[in-house]
Coordinates of C-alpha atoms in Angstrom, one line a residue:
X11 CA 0.0 0.0 0.0
X12 CA 1.2 3.5 -0.8
X13 CA 0.3 6.7 1.0
X14 CA -1.7 8.9 -1.4
X15 CA -3.3 11.7 0.7
X16 CA -3.7 13.0 4.2
X17 CA -6.8 14.9 5.0
X18 CA -7.0 17.0 8.2
X19 CA -9.8 19.1 9.7
X20 CA -9.8 20.6 13.2
X21 CA -6.6 18.7 14.0
X22 CA -4.1 20.9 16.0
X23 CA -3.2 23.9 13.8
X24 CA -5.3 22.7 10.9
X25 CA -8.8 24.2 11.5
X26 CA -10.0 24.2 7.9
X27 CA -10.0 21.1 5.8
X28 CA -6.5 20.6 4.5
X29 CA -5.5 18.0 1.9
X30 CA -1.8 16.9 1.5
X31 CA -1.1 14.8 -1.6
X32 CA 1.9 12.5 -1.6
X33 CA 3.5 11.6 -4.9
X34 CA 5.5 8.5 -5.6
X35 CA 9.0 8.4 -4.0
X36 CA 10.3 10.2 -1.0
X37 CA 8.2 13.1 0.3
X38 CA 9.6 15.8 2.6
X39 CA 7.6 18.3 4.5
X40 CA 9.6 21.5 4.6
X41 CA 8.7 24.9 6.0
X42 CA 9.5 27.6 8.6
X43 CA 9.3 27.1 12.3
X44 CA 5.7 27.0 13.5
X45 CA 4.1 26.2 10.2
X46 CA 2.7 22.8 11.4
X47 CA 5.3 20.2 10.1
X48 CA 5.3 18.3 13.4
X49 CA 1.5 18.4 13.4
X50 CA 1.5 16.5 10.1
X51 CA 3.7 13.8 11.6
X52 CA 1.4 13.7 14.7
X53 CA -1.7 13.4 12.4
X54 CA -0.3 10.3 10.6
X55 CA 0.7 8.6 13.9
X56 CA -2.7 9.5 15.4
X57 CA -4.9 8.2 12.6
X58 CA -3.0 5.0 12.5
X59 CA -3.8 4.4 16.2
X60 CA -1.4 6.2 18.5
X61 CA -2.8 5.9 22.0
X62 CA -0.3 8.0 23.9
X63 CA -1.2 11.7 24.0
X64 CA 2.4 12.3 25.1
X65 CA 3.7 10.9 21.8
X66 CA 1.5 13.5 20.2
X67 CA 2.9 16.3 22.3
X68 CA -0.2 16.6 24.5
X69 CA -1.7 15.8 27.8
X70 CA -4.9 14.1 26.6
X71 CA -6.4 13.0 23.3
X72 CA -8.6 16.1 23.2
X73 CA -5.5 18.2 22.9
X74 CA -5.3 17.3 19.2
X75 CA -8.5 19.4 18.6
X76 CA -8.0 22.9 17.3
X77 CA -8.2 25.2 20.4
X78 CA -9.0 28.4 18.7
X79 CA -7.1 31.6 18.1
X80 CA -7.6 35.4 18.3
X81 CA -9.7 35.3 15.1
X82 CA -11.0 31.7 14.9
X83 CA -13.3 29.8 17.3
X84 CA -12.3 26.4 18.7
X85 CA -13.3 23.3 16.8
X86 CA -15.7 20.7 18.3
X87 CA -13.8 17.8 16.9
X88 CA -10.6 16.7 15.1
X89 CA -10.7 14.4 12.1
X90 CA -7.8 12.9 10.1
X91 CA -8.1 10.6 7.1
X92 CA -5.3 8.7 5.6
X93 CA -5.9 7.5 2.1
X94 CA -3.9 4.6 0.8
X95 CA -3.6 3.3 -2.8
X96 CA -4.1 -0.5 -2.4
X97 CA -3.4 -1.5 -6.0
X98 CA -2.1 -5.0 -6.1
X99 CA -2.5 -5.6 -2.4
X100 CA -4.8 -8.4 -1.3
X101 CA -6.8 -7.6 1.8
X102 CA -7.5 -10.1 4.6
X103 CA -10.8 -12.0 4.2
X104 CA -12.7 -10.0 6.8
X105 CA -12.3 -6.9 4.6
X106 CA -13.8 -8.4 1.4
X107 CA -16.3 -5.6 1.3
X108 CA -13.4 -3.2 0.4
X109 CA -11.8 -5.5 -2.2
X110 CA -13.1 -3.6 -5.2
X111 CA -12.0 -0.2 -3.9
X112 CA -8.7 1.2 -5.4
X113 CA -8.2 3.3 -2.2
X114 CA -8.6 2.5 1.4
X115 CA -9.4 5.5 3.7
X116 CA -8.7 5.2 7.4
X117 CA -10.4 8.0 9.5
X118 CA -10.1 8.8 13.1
X119 CA -12.3 11.4 14.9
X120 CA -12.2 12.7 18.4
X121 CA -14.8 15.0 20.0
X122 CA -14.4 17.5 22.8
X123 CA -16.5 15.3 25.1
X124 CA -13.8 12.6 24.7
X125 CA -15.8 10.3 22.4
X126 CA -13.9 9.0 19.4
X127 CA -14.5 6.8 16.4
X128 CA -12.5 5.0 13.7
X129 CA -13.7 4.4 10.1
X130 CA -12.5 2.4 7.2
X131 CA -13.9 3.7 3.9
X132 CA -16.6 5.6 6.0
X133 CA -17.7 2.5 7.7
X134 CA -17.4 2.5 11.5
X135 CA -14.8 0.1 12.9
X136 CA -12.6 -0.6 15.8
X137 CA -8.9 0.2 16.2
X138 CA -8.2 -3.5 16.2
X139 CA -9.8 -3.7 12.7
X140 CA -7.4 -1.0 11.4
X141 CA -4.4 -3.0 12.9
X142 CA -5.7 -6.2 11.2
X143 CA -6.2 -4.3 7.9
X144 CA -2.6 -3.3 7.8
X145 CA -1.2 -6.7 9.1
X146 CA 1.4 -8.2 6.8
X147 CA 1.3 -5.1 4.5
X148 CA 4.3 -3.4 5.9
X149 CA 2.1 -0.4 6.9
X150 CA 1.6 0.7 10.4
X151 CA 2.1 3.6 12.8
X152 CA 5.7 2.7 13.3
X153 CA 6.4 1.6 9.7
X154 CA 7.1 5.0 8.1
X155 CA 10.5 6.7 8.4
X156 CA 10.1 10.1 10.0
X157 CA 13.3 12.1 10.2
X158 CA 13.1 14.8 12.9
X159 CA 14.4 18.3 12.6
X160 CA 18.2 18.4 12.9
X161 CA 18.6 14.7 12.1
X162 CA 19.6 15.2 8.4
X163 CA 22.6 17.2 9.3
X164 CA 23.6 14.6 11.9
X165 CA 23.2 11.8 9.3
X166 CA 25.4 13.7 6.8
X167 CA 28.2 14.4 9.2
X168 CA 28.6 11.1 11.0
X169 CA 30.9 8.2 10.1
X170 CA 29.5 5.4 8.0
X171 CA 29.2 3.0 10.9
X172 CA 27.3 5.6 13.0
X173 CA 25.1 6.4 10.0
X174 CA 24.2 2.7 9.7
X175 CA 23.2 2.8 13.3
X176 CA 21.0 5.8 12.8
X177 CA 19.2 4.1 9.9
X178 CA 18.7 0.9 11.9
X179 CA 17.3 3.0 14.7

């Protein structure tokens, strides 16, 4: 499966619906400090099932909901959808209903009252279903390589043995 799109609404700094399209190959998210790069990484980890608010730089799961600003009201919910191209990938038997779809959309929502929901192609499901969907596909919340700020310079300047260790990490 290949990551095609990330759709965010009400998630952290992304109040309005925002769609990021990922082309084939390596994608880098580049921008000035404070533009939301880390929030994109958090969104991917969150939609794939991250359960620790601390890993998302928050105290509780409701911290991912846009809190408002001087000019914008707070959002009542956060929603992130991860759209994957599943061309040539067989799905487990329990997901036969999605077999004809070229894309698989995984959505997670959380509301201010603490309620949350997961969806696969707009059908309600459990987090366990999402984990089973990705089983044996090489896709998961820890499967993507996310290089943090400052790490690229470190990779370039270290010795080959140390560089290997960084990639293995």
